[in-house]
Coordinates of C-alpha atoms and ligand atoms in Angstrom, one line a residue:
M1 CA -12.2 62.1 18.7
S2 CA -13.6 61.4 15.3
V3 CA -16.8 59.5 15.2
S4 CA -16.5 58.6 11.5
Q5 CA -13.5 57.4 9.6
P6 CA -10.2 57.1 11.4
R7 CA -7.9 60.1 10.9
R8 CA -5.3 59.3 8.3
N9 CA -1.8 60.8 8.2
V10 CA -0.5 58.7 5.3
S11 CA -1.9 59.0 1.8
K12 CA -3.4 55.9 0.2
A13 CA -0.6 56.0 -2.3
Q14 CA 1.9 55.8 0.6
L15 CA -0.1 53.0 2.1
L16 CA 0.0 51.1 -1.2
R17 CA 3.8 51.6 -1.4
E18 CA 4.2 50.2 2.2
R19 CA 2.1 47.2 1.3
L20 CA 4.1 46.6 -1.9
A21 CA 7.3 46.7 0.1
K22 CA 6.1 43.8 2.3
P23 CA 7.0 40.2 1.4
G24 CA 4.4 38.0 -0.3
P25 CA 1.7 38.6 -2.9
L26 CA -0.4 41.7 -2.8
L27 CA -4.0 40.6 -3.2
V28 CA -6.4 42.9 -5.0
A29 CA -10.1 42.3 -5.8
G30 CA -12.4 44.2 -8.2
A31 CA -15.3 46.5 -7.1
H32 CA -17.8 48.6 -9.0
H33 CA -19.3 50.8 -6.2
G34 CA -18.8 51.8 -2.7
L35 CA -20.6 48.8 -1.2
S36 CA -18.6 46.2 -3.2
G37 CA -15.4 48.2 -2.2
V38 CA -16.4 47.8 1.5
L39 CA -16.9 44.1 0.9
V40 CA -13.5 43.7 -0.7
E41 CA -11.9 45.5 2.3
R42 CA -13.8 43.4 4.8
A43 CA -12.8 40.2 3.1
G44 CA -9.2 41.2 3.9
F45 CA -7.8 42.2 0.5
D46 CA -4.8 44.6 0.4
A47 CA -6.3 46.9 -2.2
I48 CA -9.3 47.4 -4.4
W49 CA -9.4 47.3 -8.2
A50 CA -11.8 49.8 -9.6
S51 CA -12.4 47.6 -12.5
G52 CA -13.5 49.0 -15.9
F53 CA -15.2 45.8 -16.7
E54 CA -17.2 45.8 -13.4
I55 CA -18.0 49.5 -13.6
S56 CA -19.1 49.3 -17.3
A57 CA -21.2 46.2 -16.4
S58 CA -22.8 48.0 -13.5
F59 CA -24.1 50.6 -16.0
A60 CA -25.1 47.7 -18.3
T61 CA -22.7 48.8 -21.0
P62 CA -19.9 46.9 -22.6
D63 CA -16.3 47.4 -21.4
A64 CA -15.3 49.4 -24.5
N65 CA -14.6 53.0 -23.6
I66 CA -18.3 53.8 -23.7
L67 CA -18.3 55.3 -20.3
T68 CA -16.4 58.6 -20.0
M69 CA -13.3 59.2 -17.9
G70 CA -15.5 61.3 -15.5
E71 CA -17.9 58.5 -15.0
N72 CA -15.1 56.1 -14.1
V73 CA -13.4 58.6 -11.8
A74 CA -16.6 59.2 -9.9
V75 CA -17.0 55.5 -9.2
A76 CA -13.4 55.1 -8.1
E77 CA -13.8 58.1 -5.8
A78 CA -17.0 56.7 -4.3
I79 CA -15.1 53.4 -3.5
D80 CA -12.1 55.3 -2.1
R81 CA -14.3 57.4 0.1
V82 CA -15.8 54.5 2.1
T83 CA -12.8 52.3 2.4
G84 CA -9.5 52.4 4.2
I85 CA -7.3 50.5 1.8
P86 CA -5.8 51.8 -1.5
V87 CA -7.8 51.9 -4.7
I88 CA -6.0 50.9 -7.9
A89 CA -8.1 52.4 -10.7
D90 CA -8.4 50.8 -14.1
C91 CA -8.0 53.7 -16.6
D92 CA -8.3 51.6 -19.8
N93 CA -6.1 53.4 -22.3
G94 CA -6.0 56.7 -20.5
F95 CA -9.1 57.7 -22.4
G96 CA -7.2 59.0 -25.4
N97 CA -3.6 60.0 -26.2
A98 CA -0.9 61.4 -23.8
I99 CA -2.7 64.7 -23.6
N100 CA -5.8 63.0 -22.3
V101 CA -3.6 61.0 -19.9
I102 CA -2.4 64.1 -18.2
R103 CA -5.9 65.2 -17.3
C104 CA -6.8 61.6 -16.4
I105 CA -3.9 61.4 -13.8
E106 CA -4.9 64.8 -12.4
A107 CA -8.5 63.7 -11.9
Y108 CA -7.6 60.3 -10.3
E109 CA -5.0 61.8 -8.0
R110 CA -7.4 64.5 -6.9
A111 CA -10.0 61.8 -6.1
G112 CA -7.5 60.2 -3.7
I113 CA -6.7 57.2 -5.8
A114 CA -3.5 55.4 -5.0
A115 CA -2.6 53.9 -8.4
I116 CA -3.9 53.7 -11.9
C117 CA -3.4 51.1 -14.5
M118 CA -3.2 51.9 -18.2
E119 CA -3.3 49.4 -21.1
D120 CA -1.8 49.7 -24.6
N121 CA -5.2 49.2 -26.4
I122 CA -6.1 51.8 -28.9
F123 CA -8.9 54.2 -28.1
P124 CA -11.8 53.2 -28.1
K125 CA -10.8 49.8 -26.6
R126 CA -12.5 46.5 -26.5
C127 CA -12.5 44.3 -23.4
S128 CA -9.6 41.8 -23.6
F129 CA -12.0 38.8 -23.4
Y130 CA -14.7 39.7 -26.0
A131 CA -14.5 37.2 -28.8
G132 CA -14.7 38.2 -32.5
V133 CA -14.2 41.9 -32.0
K134 CA -11.6 44.0 -33.8
R135 CA -8.5 44.3 -31.6
E136 CA -5.7 46.8 -32.2
L137 CA -2.8 47.9 -30.1
E138 CA -1.1 51.3 -30.0
S139 CA 2.5 51.5 -31.1
A140 CA 4.8 50.8 -28.2
E141 CA 6.3 54.2 -28.7
E142 CA 3.0 56.0 -28.4
F143 CA 2.1 54.1 -25.3
A144 CA 5.5 54.7 -23.7
G145 CA 4.9 58.4 -24.3
K146 CA 1.6 58.1 -22.3
I147 CA 3.4 56.4 -19.4
K148 CA 5.9 59.2 -19.4
A149 CA 3.1 61.7 -19.5
A150 CA 1.5 60.0 -16.5
K151 CA 4.6 59.9 -14.4
D152 CA 5.2 63.6 -15.2
A153 CA 1.7 64.6 -14.4
Q154 CA 1.5 63.0 -10.9
R155 CA 1.9 65.4 -8.0
D156 CA 2.4 62.8 -5.2
D157 CA 5.7 60.9 -5.5
D158 CA 4.0 57.9 -4.1
F159 CA 1.3 57.7 -6.7
V160 CA 1.7 54.4 -8.6
V161 CA 1.4 54.0 -12.4
I162 CA 0.9 50.4 -13.7
A163 CA 1.5 49.8 -17.4
R164 CA -0.3 46.9 -19.0
T165 CA 0.4 45.3 -22.2
E166 CA -2.2 43.4 -24.2
A167 CA 0.4 41.9 -26.7
L168 CA -0.5 38.3 -25.7
I169 CA -4.2 39.0 -25.8
A170 CA -3.9 40.5 -29.3
G171 CA -1.9 37.5 -30.4
W172 CA 1.3 39.4 -31.0
G173 CA 3.5 36.9 -29.3
M174 CA 5.8 36.6 -26.3
D175 CA 8.7 38.6 -27.8
E176 CA 6.5 41.5 -28.5
A177 CA 5.0 41.3 -25.0
L178 CA 8.4 41.3 -23.4
K179 CA 9.6 44.1 -25.7
R180 CA 6.6 46.3 -24.8
G181 CA 6.8 45.5 -21.1
K182 CA 10.5 46.5 -21.0
A183 CA 9.8 49.7 -23.0
Y184 CA 7.0 50.7 -20.5
A185 CA 9.3 50.0 -17.5
D186 CA 12.0 52.1 -19.1
A187 CA 9.4 54.9 -19.6
G188 CA 8.9 54.9 -15.8
A189 CA 6.1 52.5 -15.1
D190 CA 6.2 51.5 -11.4
L191 CA 4.8 48.0 -12.2
V192 CA 4.0 46.1 -15.4
L193 CA 0.8 44.1 -15.9
I194 CA 1.0 41.2 -18.4
H195 CA -2.5 40.1 -19.4
S196 CA -3.4 36.8 -20.9
K197 CA -6.6 34.9 -21.9
S198 CA -4.9 31.6 -22.1
K199 CA -6.6 28.8 -20.1
S200 CA -3.2 27.8 -18.8
P201 CA -1.0 30.0 -16.7
D202 CA 2.1 28.9 -18.7
E203 CA 1.9 32.0 -20.9
V204 CA 2.2 34.5 -17.9
L205 CA 4.6 32.2 -16.1
G206 CA 6.9 32.2 -19.2
F207 CA 6.7 36.0 -19.3
A208 CA 7.6 36.2 -15.7
K209 CA 10.6 33.9 -16.1
A210 CA 12.0 36.0 -18.9
W211 CA 11.2 39.2 -17.0
K212 CA 13.6 38.3 -14.2
E213 CA 16.5 38.8 -16.6
L214 CA 14.9 41.7 -18.5
A215 CA 13.7 44.2 -15.9
P216 CA 14.0 42.6 -12.4
K217 CA 13.4 45.9 -10.6
T218 CA 9.9 46.4 -12.0
P219 CA 7.4 44.2 -10.2
L220 CA 4.8 42.3 -12.2
V221 CA 1.0 42.2 -12.0
C222 CA -1.4 39.6 -13.3
V223 CA -5.1 39.0 -13.6
P224 CA -5.9 35.3 -13.3
T225 CA -9.4 35.3 -14.6
I226 CA -9.2 32.7 -17.4
Y227 CA -6.2 30.7 -15.9
K228 CA -8.0 30.5 -12.6
G229 CA -6.6 27.3 -11.1
I230 CA -3.3 28.8 -10.0
S231 CA -2.9 30.3 -6.5
A232 CA -1.6 33.7 -5.6
E233 CA 1.3 32.0 -3.8
Q234 CA 2.3 30.1 -6.9
L235 CA 2.1 33.2 -9.0
H236 CA 4.2 35.0 -6.4
D237 CA 6.8 32.3 -6.4
S238 CA 7.0 32.6 -10.2
G239 CA 7.6 36.4 -10.0
F240 CA 4.3 38.2 -9.7
K241 CA 4.0 40.7 -6.9
V242 CA 0.3 41.8 -7.4
V243 CA -2.6 39.5 -8.2
I244 CA -5.9 41.0 -9.2
Y245 CA -9.2 39.1 -8.9
A246 CA -10.8 41.5 -11.3
N247 CA -14.5 40.7 -11.6
H248 CA -15.7 38.1 -9.1
A249 CA -17.7 40.4 -6.9
L250 CA -19.7 41.6 -9.9
R251 CA -20.3 38.1 -11.2
S252 CA -21.4 36.7 -7.9
S253 CA -23.8 39.6 -7.4
I254 CA -25.3 39.0 -10.8
K255 CA -26.0 35.4 -9.8
A256 CA -27.5 36.4 -6.4
M257 CA -29.7 39.1 -8.0
R258 CA -30.9 36.8 -10.8
D259 CA -31.8 34.0 -8.5
T260 CA -33.5 36.3 -5.9
L261 CA -35.6 38.1 -8.5
G262 CA -36.4 34.8 -10.3
A263 CA -37.7 33.3 -7.1
I264 CA -39.9 36.3 -6.2
A265 CA -41.2 36.5 -9.7
K266 CA -42.1 32.9 -9.6
E267 CA -43.6 32.7 -6.1
H268 CA -45.0 36.2 -5.7
K269 CA -43.7 36.3 -2.2
A270 CA -40.8 38.2 -0.7
A271 CA -39.9 35.2 1.6
A272 CA -38.9 33.3 -1.6
A273 CA -35.8 35.4 -1.7
D274 CA -34.6 34.4 1.7
P275 CA -32.0 31.8 0.6
W276 CA -30.1 34.4 -1.4
I277 CA -30.3 37.6 0.6
V278 CA -28.6 39.0 3.7
S279 CA -30.5 40.5 6.6
L280 CA -31.4 44.2 6.6
E281 CA -29.1 44.5 9.7
E282 CA -26.2 43.4 7.6
V283 CA -26.9 46.1 5.1
Y284 CA -27.1 48.7 8.0
D285 CA -23.8 47.4 9.2
L286 CA -22.1 47.7 5.8
V287 CA -23.3 51.2 5.2
G288 CA -22.4 52.5 8.6
V289 CA -25.7 53.1 10.3
D290 CA -24.1 52.7 13.7
T291 CA -21.5 55.4 12.9
M292 CA -24.3 57.7 11.8
K293 CA -26.1 57.1 15.1
H294 CA -23.0 58.1 17.0
Q295 CA -22.7 61.2 14.8
E296 CA -26.3 62.0 15.6
E297 CA -25.6 61.8 19.3
S298 CA -22.4 63.8 19.0
F299 CA -23.5 66.5 16.7
L300 CA -27.3 66.9 16.6
P301 CA -29.0 69.0 19.2
A302 CA -30.1 66.8 22.1
G303 CA -33.8 66.1 22.1
G304 CA -36.2 63.3 22.1
E305 CA -36.1 60.7 24.7
R306 CA -33.1 58.5 25.6
V307 CA -33.9 54.9 26.3
N308 CA -31.5 52.5 27.8
A309 CA -31.8 48.8 28.7
V310 CA -30.7 46.4 31.3
V311 CA -30.6 42.7 30.3
L312 CA -30.7 40.2 33.2
A313 CA -28.4 37.4 32.0
A314 CA -26.9 35.9 35.1
G315 CA -28.5 32.4 34.6
S316 CA -27.0 29.3 33.0
G317 CA -28.5 27.5 30.1
K318 CA -28.7 24.2 32.0
A319 CA -32.5 23.9 31.8
V320 CA -32.2 23.8 28.0
G321 CA -30.2 20.6 28.2
P322 CA -26.6 19.7 27.3
V323 CA -26.3 22.5 24.7
G324 CA -26.7 25.1 27.4
A325 CA -24.9 23.3 30.3
E326 CA -21.7 25.2 30.1
I327 CA -22.8 28.6 29.0
P328 CA -24.9 31.5 30.2
K329 CA -28.4 31.0 28.7
A330 CA -28.2 34.4 26.9
M331 CA -25.2 33.0 25.0
L332 CA -27.1 30.1 23.5
D333 CA -26.4 30.1 19.8
L334 CA -29.2 30.5 17.3
K335 CA -28.0 30.2 13.7
G336 CA -24.6 31.8 14.4
K337 CA -25.8 34.6 16.8
S338 CA -26.4 34.3 20.5
I339 CA -29.8 35.3 22.1
L340 CA -28.0 38.3 23.6
E341 CA -26.5 39.4 20.3
R342 CA -30.0 39.2 18.8
Q343 CA -31.4 41.2 21.7
V344 CA -28.7 43.9 21.3
G345 CA -29.3 44.0 17.5
A346 CA -33.1 44.4 18.1
L347 CA -32.6 47.0 20.7
N348 CA -30.2 48.9 18.5
T349 CA -32.8 49.0 15.7
L350 CA -35.1 50.6 18.3
A351 CA -32.4 53.2 18.8
V352 CA -31.6 51.7 22.2
K353 CA -27.9 51.7 22.2
D354 CA -27.1 52.2 25.8
I355 CA -27.3 48.6 27.0
A356 CA -26.1 47.1 30.3
V357 CA -26.0 43.3 31.0
V358 CA -25.9 41.7 34.4
R359 CA -23.7 38.6 34.2
G360 CA -23.4 35.8 36.7
F361 CA -22.9 32.2 35.5
Q362 CA -19.7 31.9 33.5
A363 CA -19.5 35.7 33.2
A364 CA -16.4 35.7 31.1
K365 CA -18.4 34.0 28.3
I366 CA -20.5 37.1 27.8
N367 CA -18.2 39.6 26.1
L368 CA -20.1 41.5 23.5
P369 CA -18.7 44.9 22.6
N370 CA -20.5 48.2 23.2
V371 CA -22.3 46.9 26.2
R372 CA -21.7 47.7 29.9
Y373 CA -21.4 44.9 32.4
Y374 CA -22.5 44.3 36.0
E375 CA -21.8 41.2 37.9
N376 CA -24.1 39.2 40.2
T377 CA -21.5 36.9 41.7
E378 CA -24.1 35.3 44.0
Y379 CA -26.1 34.2 41.0
E380 CA -26.5 30.7 42.4
T381 CA -28.2 31.8 45.6
T382 CA -30.0 34.9 44.5
G383 CA -32.7 35.9 42.0
E384 CA -33.4 38.4 39.3
A385 CA -34.2 41.1 41.8
V386 CA -30.6 41.0 43.2
S387 CA -29.3 41.1 39.6
L388 CA -31.3 44.2 38.8
L389 CA -30.2 45.9 42.0
K390 CA -26.6 45.5 40.8
A391 CA -27.5 47.6 37.8
S392 CA -29.9 49.9 39.6
A393 CA -27.8 52.9 38.7
E394 CA -28.7 52.3 35.1
I395 CA -32.4 52.8 35.6
V396 CA -32.6 55.2 38.6
G397 CA -31.5 58.6 37.5
H398 CA -30.3 57.4 34.1
S399 CA -31.2 60.7 32.4
K400 CA -30.2 64.0 33.9
T401 CA -33.7 65.4 33.4
G402 CA -35.4 62.3 34.9
E403 CA -37.4 62.1 31.7
G404 CA -35.6 59.1 30.2
R405 CA -37.1 55.6 30.1
S406 CA -35.4 52.3 30.7
L407 CA -36.2 48.7 29.6
V408 CA -35.5 45.8 31.8
L409 CA -35.6 42.4 30.1
Y410 CA -34.8 38.8 30.6
G411 CA -31.7 37.5 28.8
D412 CA -33.5 34.5 27.4
I413 CA -36.2 36.0 25.2
L414 CA -36.4 36.9 21.6
F415 CA -38.8 39.6 20.5
D416 CA -40.1 41.5 17.6
T417 CA -39.1 45.1 17.8
V418 CA -42.7 46.3 17.1
I419 CA -43.9 45.0 20.5
V420 CA -41.2 46.7 22.4
Q421 CA -41.9 49.9 20.4
K422 CA -45.4 49.6 21.6
L423 CA -44.2 49.2 25.2
L424 CA -42.0 52.3 24.9
S425 CA -44.9 54.4 23.7
A426 CA -47.0 53.5 26.9
D427 CA -47.9 56.5 28.9
A428 CA -47.0 55.0 32.3
D429 CA -44.2 55.0 34.9
I430 CA -44.1 51.2 34.9
A431 CA -45.5 49.2 32.0
I432 CA -45.0 45.5 31.3
L433 CA -45.5 43.5 28.1
V434 CA -48.2 40.8 28.6
D435 CA -49.1 38.2 26.1
R436 CA -52.9 37.6 25.9
T437 CA -52.6 34.5 23.7
L438 CA -52.9 32.7 27.0
E439 CA -56.7 33.2 27.1
Q440 CA -56.9 31.2 23.9
A441 CA -54.5 28.5 24.8
R442 CA -55.0 27.7 28.5
A443 CA -54.4 24.0 28.0
E444 CA -51.1 24.5 26.5
I445 CA -50.1 27.0 29.2
E446 CA -51.3 24.6 32.0
A447 CA -48.8 22.1 30.7
R448 CA -45.8 24.4 31.2
P449 CA -44.2 24.8 34.5
R450 CA -43.2 28.1 36.2
L451 CA -44.7 30.6 33.9
D452 CA -45.0 34.2 35.0
L453 CA -48.7 34.9 34.8
V454 CA -50.6 38.1 34.9
Q455 CA -54.0 39.1 36.3
L456 CA -55.4 42.4 35.1
A457 CA -57.8 44.7 36.9
N458 CA -60.8 45.4 34.6
A459 CA -59.3 43.3 31.9
P460 CA -60.4 44.6 28.5
A461 CA -62.1 42.2 26.1
N462 CA -59.5 40.1 24.5
T463 CA -59.4 40.8 20.8
G464 CA -56.3 40.3 18.8
A465 CA -57.3 43.2 16.6
R466 CA -56.7 45.6 19.5
A467 CA -53.5 44.1 20.8
I468 CA -51.0 45.9 18.6
S469 CA -52.9 49.0 17.6
A470 CA -54.4 50.1 20.9
S471 CA -53.2 53.2 22.6
G472 CA -55.0 55.1 25.3
D473 CA -56.0 53.6 28.6
L474 CA -53.9 50.7 29.5
P475 CA -55.2 48.1 32.0
D476 CA -53.7 47.9 35.5
V477 CA -51.8 44.8 36.5
K478 CA -53.3 43.3 39.7
R479 CA -51.2 40.3 40.1
V480 CA -48.1 39.0 38.5
G481 CA -46.3 35.8 39.4
Q482 CA -46.1 32.0 39.1
Q483 CA -48.6 31.2 41.8
I484 CA -51.6 32.6 39.9
A485 CA -53.9 29.8 38.7
V486 CA -54.0 29.6 34.9
A487 CA -57.8 29.8 35.0
E488 CA -57.6 33.1 36.7
A489 CA -54.9 34.6 34.6
H490 CA -55.5 37.0 31.7
A491 CA -52.0 37.0 30.2
E492 CA -48.4 35.8 30.4
F493 CA -45.6 38.2 31.4
V494 CA -43.2 38.5 28.4
G495 CA -40.3 39.4 30.6
I496 CA -39.9 43.0 29.4
V497 CA -40.6 46.0 31.6
M498 CA -40.5 49.7 30.8
V499 CA -39.8 52.2 33.6
T500 CA -39.5 55.9 33.9
D501 CA -37.2 57.3 36.5
K502 CA -40.1 57.4 38.9
G503 CA -41.1 53.8 38.1
A504 CA -37.5 52.7 38.5
R505 CA -37.2 54.3 42.0
A506 CA -40.4 52.6 43.1
L507 CA -39.2 49.2 41.8
V508 CA -35.8 49.5 43.5
E509 CA -36.9 51.1 46.7
T510 CA -39.7 48.7 47.6
Y511 CA -37.2 45.9 47.0
Q512 CA -34.4 47.5 49.0
R513 CA -36.8 47.9 52.0
A514 CA -37.8 44.3 51.8
L515 CA -34.2 43.2 51.6
E516 CA -33.4 45.2 54.7
A517 CA -36.4 43.8 56.5
G518 CA -35.4 40.3 55.4
K519 CA -39.0 39.0 55.3
K520 CA -41.0 37.2 52.7
F521 CA -41.3 39.2 49.5
G522 CA -43.9 38.5 46.8
E523 CA -43.7 34.8 46.1
A524 CA -40.2 34.5 47.4
A525 CA -39.7 33.1 50.9
D526 CA -36.3 34.9 51.1
P527 CA -36.2 38.3 49.4
K528 CA -32.7 37.4 48.1
T529 CA -34.3 34.9 45.7
A530 CA -37.0 37.3 44.5
S531 CA -37.8 37.6 40.9
L532 CA -38.7 40.5 38.6
P533 CA -42.4 39.7 39.0
D534 CA -41.9 39.8 42.8
M535 CA -40.5 43.3 42.5
L536 CA -43.5 44.4 40.3
Q537 CA -46.0 42.8 42.7
A538 CA -44.4 44.7 45.6
V539 CA -44.9 48.0 43.8
I540 CA -48.5 47.1 43.0
D541 CA -49.1 46.2 46.6
D542 CA -47.5 49.5 47.7
G543 CA -50.2 51.2 45.6
K544 CA -48.3 54.4 44.8
V545 CA -47.2 53.7 41.3
P546 CA -49.5 51.7 39.1
V547 CA -48.1 48.9 36.9
K548 CA -49.7 49.0 33.5
A549 CA -50.1 46.2 31.0
V550 CA -49.3 46.6 27.3
E551 CA -50.8 43.7 25.4
T552 CA -49.4 41.6 22.7
F553 CA -50.3 38.4 20.9
K554 CA -47.1 36.5 20.5
G555 CA -44.2 38.4 18.8
W556 CA -41.8 37.0 21.3
M557 CA -40.3 33.7 22.4
E558 CA -38.7 32.5 25.6
V559 CA -35.9 29.9 25.5
D560 CA -36.5 27.9 28.7
T561 CA -36.5 24.3 27.5
F562 CA -34.9 22.3 24.7
E563 CA -38.2 22.4 22.9
D564 CA -38.2 26.2 23.1
Y565 CA -34.6 26.2 21.8
Q566 CA -35.6 24.1 18.8
R567 CA -38.6 26.4 18.1
A568 CA -36.3 29.4 18.3
W569 CA -33.9 27.9 15.8
A570 CA -36.7 27.4 13.4
A571 CA -38.1 30.9 13.9
V572 CA -35.0 33.1 13.6
A573 CA -33.4 34.3 10.4
G574 CA -29.8 33.3 9.8
Ligands
LIG1 C1 -11.0 45.0 -15.7 O1 -11.4 44.4 -14.7 O2 -11.7 45.9 -16.2 C2 -9.8 44.6 -16.4 C3 -9.3 43.3 -16.2 O3 -9.3 45.4 -17.1 S1 -9.9 42.4 -17.5 O4 -11.4 42.5 -17.5 O5 -9.5 41.1 -17.3 O6 -9.4 42.9 -18.7
LIG2 MG1 -10.4 47.0 -17.7

């Protein structure tokens, strides 16, 4: 199976023909590079207009045949390469006479372009909208010859040639426009584009009305840039098959770039740009970083360490209040993305793509793609330990060599990737992330119920400076659980554990033994209700595999109460 683009057995030209044969208007939007092409496709348009206006502007040059044919083809090809819908390339006037057109068609067809559009401006042209510039048209006869040359030059029968007349733009009147349109249709144009810079659509609507009598078999194309109030459906009802929104992606990007740069230049702070920018993750998504990762897995020699993750997400959001009453807590929305989606995104940026989620309360509501699921159907009467046991196959023996590492995390926490990166670099069979802010904020911690606290053996001096940068000897965890007095605790358990295969076995086996024996386990009276800290404590008490602490100062949030939820909303990026 391909891990990149889907295999295609129809050409883009054929695809365009199929789309043209469907009822209703064919919606097309302009692009000027691969990325804007991808955005056009994702917005749901039928085809992409490789706009001369946009491409010229992206080079900061006027739309006046200043760029060469080669430069234009290269951009159209770049757009076509990264998109699955047809590209209709704006070829201006074919970059010369009929002889130039022949090479132009050859170049665009070779580049995979489905259709080209050629206009009857002389070479060099001037953009249809520039005021006060010299505007001349070729003779209809000369331009019809260019259309004939184009149709003769194409190799794929499905390749589409659109002829565009500028007669209305040049002020030569409706009769001339119709005469030219008809001459180009007779010369073999597959479609005819009538361009207008009138503020009212009446001009193009008048053309379309007359066209029905004149050349009903040749569909019409329009570009409603200046007469912008009319809908594609209205245009379609009046006789237009193809509607091109030619330059809006470019113009919106100029506004966004200008405002973003203006804000940074004014405030001298990157955060000033936040209102106008997308997240880095959105960029990764648009450029296919995920696909590249799959390709790396499929085609690069295996090496490095494979890390997987198990998210314990069986609980409900009831404790958070009415917003969470009817959903799993992990599915609580934070500015359009659930906690779990944010966790998966963060894990993915850490190259942890192999993710399993243990569901329980309202399991069907957790349905993210690219995640494996386990069910703890007894979530009401059991604890995290039972949930983790359901997914124990994920952490015990997850790598064939036994060298892999696994993360186990609560489904209600948000975290900075850097702290998990630090956990992953710990040289230990079991390491847990602990937040040492506690030592500076005991009063605040005292006020919060049911916190998982941590006591360290030989706790190192608590200096924030060391917390993120330290490597080397990690302190041992002596106790972890909710019954530790705050005054005796050194840290708070963040809810993220890293285990090697050996660590995973210790964690699972000590718990399994306790379950079989059915006696008190850690702080849990019944081992069935045991928590993740109870499992860790059992391993510590067993004394065979040390549990190490990796320190952090904040860099994470737990969503346990409504106040937490509000704080999380304020903290996350949209
Ligand atoms: C373009 O987008 O380059 C076009 C359409 O040709 S227009 O700018 O309206 O002429
Ligand atoms: Mg153009």
